[in-house]
mmCIF file of C-alpha atoms in Angstrom:
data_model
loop_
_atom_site.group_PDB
_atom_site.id
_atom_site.type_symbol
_atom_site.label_atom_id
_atom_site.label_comp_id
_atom_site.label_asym_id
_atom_site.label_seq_id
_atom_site.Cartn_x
_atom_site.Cartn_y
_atom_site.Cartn_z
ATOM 1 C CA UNK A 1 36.727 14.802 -68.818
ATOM 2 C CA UNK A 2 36.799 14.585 -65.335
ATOM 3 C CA UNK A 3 37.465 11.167 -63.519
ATOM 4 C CA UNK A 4 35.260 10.032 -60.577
ATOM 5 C CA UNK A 5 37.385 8.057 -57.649
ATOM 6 C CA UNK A 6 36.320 4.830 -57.126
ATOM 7 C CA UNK A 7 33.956 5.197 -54.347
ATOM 8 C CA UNK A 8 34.166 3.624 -50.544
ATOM 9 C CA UNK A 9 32.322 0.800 -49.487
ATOM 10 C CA UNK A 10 29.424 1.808 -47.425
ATOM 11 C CA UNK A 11 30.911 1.955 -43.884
ATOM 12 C CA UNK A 12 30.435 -1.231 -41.340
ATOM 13 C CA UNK A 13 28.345 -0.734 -38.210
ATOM 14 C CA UNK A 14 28.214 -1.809 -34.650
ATOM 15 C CA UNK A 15 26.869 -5.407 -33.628
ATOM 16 C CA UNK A 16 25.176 -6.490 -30.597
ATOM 17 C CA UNK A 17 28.299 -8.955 -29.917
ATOM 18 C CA UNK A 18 30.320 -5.137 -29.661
ATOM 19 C CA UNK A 19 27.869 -3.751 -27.225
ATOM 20 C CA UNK A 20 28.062 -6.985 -25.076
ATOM 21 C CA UNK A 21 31.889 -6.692 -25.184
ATOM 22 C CA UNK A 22 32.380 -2.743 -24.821
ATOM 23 C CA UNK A 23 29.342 -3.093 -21.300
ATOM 24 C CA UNK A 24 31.951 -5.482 -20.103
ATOM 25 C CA UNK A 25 34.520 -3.711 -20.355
ATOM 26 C CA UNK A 26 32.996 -0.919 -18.348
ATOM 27 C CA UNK A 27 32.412 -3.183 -15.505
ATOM 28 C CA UNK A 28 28.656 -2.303 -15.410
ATOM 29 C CA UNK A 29 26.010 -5.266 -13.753
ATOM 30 C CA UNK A 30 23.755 -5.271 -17.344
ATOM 31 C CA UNK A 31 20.794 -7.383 -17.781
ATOM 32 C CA UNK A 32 20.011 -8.266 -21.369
ATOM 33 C CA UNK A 33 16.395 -8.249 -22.569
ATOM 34 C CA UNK A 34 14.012 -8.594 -26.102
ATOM 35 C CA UNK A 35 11.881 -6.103 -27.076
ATOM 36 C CA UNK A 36 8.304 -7.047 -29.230
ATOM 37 C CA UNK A 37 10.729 -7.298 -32.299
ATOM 38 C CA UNK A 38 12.893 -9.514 -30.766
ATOM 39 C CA UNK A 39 15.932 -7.405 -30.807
ATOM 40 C CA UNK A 40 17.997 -6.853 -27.291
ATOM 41 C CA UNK A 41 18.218 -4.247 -25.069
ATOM 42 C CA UNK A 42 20.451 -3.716 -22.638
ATOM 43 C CA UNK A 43 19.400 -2.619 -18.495
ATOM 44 C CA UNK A 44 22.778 -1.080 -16.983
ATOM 45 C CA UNK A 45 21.380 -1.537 -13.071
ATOM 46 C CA UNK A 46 22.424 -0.084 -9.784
ATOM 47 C CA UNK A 47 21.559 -2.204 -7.312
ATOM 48 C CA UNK A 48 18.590 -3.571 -7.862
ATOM 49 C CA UNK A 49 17.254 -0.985 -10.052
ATOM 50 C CA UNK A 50 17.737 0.226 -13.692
ATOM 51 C CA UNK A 51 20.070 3.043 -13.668
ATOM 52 C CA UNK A 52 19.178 3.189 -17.386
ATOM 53 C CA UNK A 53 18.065 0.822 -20.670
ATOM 54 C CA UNK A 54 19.914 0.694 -23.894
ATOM 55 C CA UNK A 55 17.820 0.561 -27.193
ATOM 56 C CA UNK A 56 18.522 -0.567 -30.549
ATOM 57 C CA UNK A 57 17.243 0.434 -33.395
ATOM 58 C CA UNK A 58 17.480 -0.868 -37.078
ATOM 59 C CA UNK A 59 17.232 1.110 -40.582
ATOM 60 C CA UNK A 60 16.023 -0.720 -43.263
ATOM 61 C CA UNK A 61 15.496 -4.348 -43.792
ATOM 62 C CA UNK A 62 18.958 -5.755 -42.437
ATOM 63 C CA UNK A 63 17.997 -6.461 -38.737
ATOM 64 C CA UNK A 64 21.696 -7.769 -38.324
ATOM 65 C CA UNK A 65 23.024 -4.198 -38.802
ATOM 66 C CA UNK A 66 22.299 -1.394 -35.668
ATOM 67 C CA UNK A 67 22.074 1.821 -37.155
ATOM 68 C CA UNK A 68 21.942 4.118 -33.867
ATOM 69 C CA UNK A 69 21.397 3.330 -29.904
ATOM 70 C CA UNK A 70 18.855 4.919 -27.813
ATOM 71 C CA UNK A 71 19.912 5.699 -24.300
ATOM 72 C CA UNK A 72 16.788 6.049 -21.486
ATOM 73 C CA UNK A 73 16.799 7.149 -17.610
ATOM 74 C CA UNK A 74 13.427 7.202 -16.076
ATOM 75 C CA UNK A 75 12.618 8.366 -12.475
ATOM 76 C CA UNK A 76 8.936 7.915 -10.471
ATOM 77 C CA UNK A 77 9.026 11.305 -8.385
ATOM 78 C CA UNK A 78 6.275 10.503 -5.628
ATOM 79 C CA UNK A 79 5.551 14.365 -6.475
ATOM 80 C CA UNK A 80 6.743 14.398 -10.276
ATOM 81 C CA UNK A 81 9.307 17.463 -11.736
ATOM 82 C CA UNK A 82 8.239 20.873 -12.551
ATOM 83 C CA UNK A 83 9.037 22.050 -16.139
ATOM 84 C CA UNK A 84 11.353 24.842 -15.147
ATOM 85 C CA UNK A 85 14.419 22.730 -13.968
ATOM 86 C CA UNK A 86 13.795 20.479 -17.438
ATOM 87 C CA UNK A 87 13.800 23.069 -19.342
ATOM 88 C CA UNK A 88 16.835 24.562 -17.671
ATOM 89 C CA UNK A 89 18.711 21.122 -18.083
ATOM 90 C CA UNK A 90 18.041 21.354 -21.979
ATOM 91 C CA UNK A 91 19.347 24.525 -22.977
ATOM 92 C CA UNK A 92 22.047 24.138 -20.801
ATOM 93 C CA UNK A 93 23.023 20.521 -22.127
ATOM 94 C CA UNK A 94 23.127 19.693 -26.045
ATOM 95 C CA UNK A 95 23.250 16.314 -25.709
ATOM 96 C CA UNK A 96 21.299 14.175 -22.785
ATOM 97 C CA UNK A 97 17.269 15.647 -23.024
ATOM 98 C CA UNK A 98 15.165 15.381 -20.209
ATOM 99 C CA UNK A 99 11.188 15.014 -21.031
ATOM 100 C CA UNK A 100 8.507 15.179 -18.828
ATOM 101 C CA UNK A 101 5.910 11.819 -19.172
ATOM 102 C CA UNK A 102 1.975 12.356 -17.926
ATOM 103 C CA UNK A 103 2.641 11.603 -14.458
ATOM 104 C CA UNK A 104 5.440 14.598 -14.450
ATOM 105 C CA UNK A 105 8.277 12.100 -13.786
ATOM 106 C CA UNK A 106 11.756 12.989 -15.785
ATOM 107 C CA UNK A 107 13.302 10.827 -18.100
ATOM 108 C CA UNK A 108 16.868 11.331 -19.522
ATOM 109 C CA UNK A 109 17.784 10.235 -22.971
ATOM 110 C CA UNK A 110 20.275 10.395 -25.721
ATOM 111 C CA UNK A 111 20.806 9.163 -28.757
ATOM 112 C CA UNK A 112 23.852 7.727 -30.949
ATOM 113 C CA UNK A 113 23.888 7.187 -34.573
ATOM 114 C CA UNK A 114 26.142 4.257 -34.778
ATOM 115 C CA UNK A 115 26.645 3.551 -38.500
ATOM 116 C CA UNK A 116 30.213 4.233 -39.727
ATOM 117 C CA UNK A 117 31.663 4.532 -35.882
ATOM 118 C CA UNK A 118 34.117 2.188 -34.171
ATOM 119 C CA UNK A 119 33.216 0.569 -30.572
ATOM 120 C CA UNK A 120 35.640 3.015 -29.266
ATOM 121 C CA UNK A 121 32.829 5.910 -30.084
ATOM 122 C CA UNK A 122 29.867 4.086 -28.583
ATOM 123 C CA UNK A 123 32.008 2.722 -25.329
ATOM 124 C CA UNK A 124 33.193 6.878 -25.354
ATOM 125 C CA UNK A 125 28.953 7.931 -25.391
ATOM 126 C CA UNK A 126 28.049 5.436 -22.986
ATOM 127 C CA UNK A 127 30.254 6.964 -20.474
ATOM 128 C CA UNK A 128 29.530 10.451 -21.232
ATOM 129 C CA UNK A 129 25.279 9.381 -21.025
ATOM 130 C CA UNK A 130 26.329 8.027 -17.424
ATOM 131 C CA UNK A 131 28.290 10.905 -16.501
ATOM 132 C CA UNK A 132 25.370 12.976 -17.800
ATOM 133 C CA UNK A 133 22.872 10.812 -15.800
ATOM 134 C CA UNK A 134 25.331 11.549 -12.280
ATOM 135 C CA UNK A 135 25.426 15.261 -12.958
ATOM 136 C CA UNK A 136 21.316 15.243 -13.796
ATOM 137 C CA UNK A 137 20.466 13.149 -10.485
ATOM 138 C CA UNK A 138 22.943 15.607 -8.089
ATOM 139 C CA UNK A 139 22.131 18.915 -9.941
ATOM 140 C CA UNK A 140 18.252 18.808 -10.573
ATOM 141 C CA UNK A 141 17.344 15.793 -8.304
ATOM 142 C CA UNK A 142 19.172 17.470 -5.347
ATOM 143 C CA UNK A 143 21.375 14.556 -5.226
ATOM 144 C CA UNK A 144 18.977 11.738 -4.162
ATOM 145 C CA UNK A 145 18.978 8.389 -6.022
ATOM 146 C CA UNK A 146 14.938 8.929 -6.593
ATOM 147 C CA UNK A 147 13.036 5.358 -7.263
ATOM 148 C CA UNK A 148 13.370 4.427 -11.142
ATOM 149 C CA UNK A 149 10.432 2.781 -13.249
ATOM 150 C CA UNK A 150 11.139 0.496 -16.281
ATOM 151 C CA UNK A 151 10.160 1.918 -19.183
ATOM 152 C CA UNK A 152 9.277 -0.492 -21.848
ATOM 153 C CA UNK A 153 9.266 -0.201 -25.581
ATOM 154 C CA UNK A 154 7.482 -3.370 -25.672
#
């Protein structure tokens, strides 16, 4: 007869509280908002602008537990983005996607699963989302800061 190891409590998650302390830590101007299920998101801004929105999302019943974070960079191109340079950006970058909305304006995004990780891991993807965000704007953008839109999840 074989014995079984006693198994592992299911492993802890991030909390909002750890968000709030690891965007402070970065130094970045956030502005905290509710979506229509009255969880937070977070608007990392530059200027007066949102460089790009943080999303939670729950699995589950337990609303106190975030199970991954949505990250979202949306531009309003007076002239929107043809598909080539998207499509180039995807299969040359695993992570950070770039979609193309109805009005052919880009929007960046990425996407964490959070259960199990310590802050260290989410504080490590934020800064490789903005890093991803400064190479997208200089290499397909040509470098110009183009006028954002909000996008809401409301």
């Amino acid at each position: 007869m074989v014995a079984l190891a006693p198994q592992a409590a299911p492993p802890s998650t991030v909390a909002e509280a750890d968000i709030e302390v690891i965007l402070k830590s970065l130094g970045w101007t956030v502005e905290a908002d509710k979506d229509s299920e009255d969880m937070v998101n977070w608007n990392v801004m530059r200027g007066e602008e949102i460089l790009f929105s943080i999303y939670q999302y729950r699995q589950g019943t337990d609303k106190t537990k975030i199970s991954s974070l949505g990250y979202v960079s949306v531009w309003d191109l007076e002239n929107g983005m043809p598909l080539e340079p998207a499509n180039a950006w995807n299969s040359e970058n695993r992570f950070s996607k770039v979609f193309i909305d109805d009005e052919k304006d880009p929007f960046l995004v990425d996407d964490l699963r959070v259960t199990g990780l310590p802050p260290a891991e989410v504080e490590r993807s934020l800064k490789e989302f903005k890093a991803s965000l400064d190479l997208f704007e200089k290499e397909v953008l040509g470098g110009t800061q183009a006028p954002r839109k909000a996008m809401s999840l409301k």
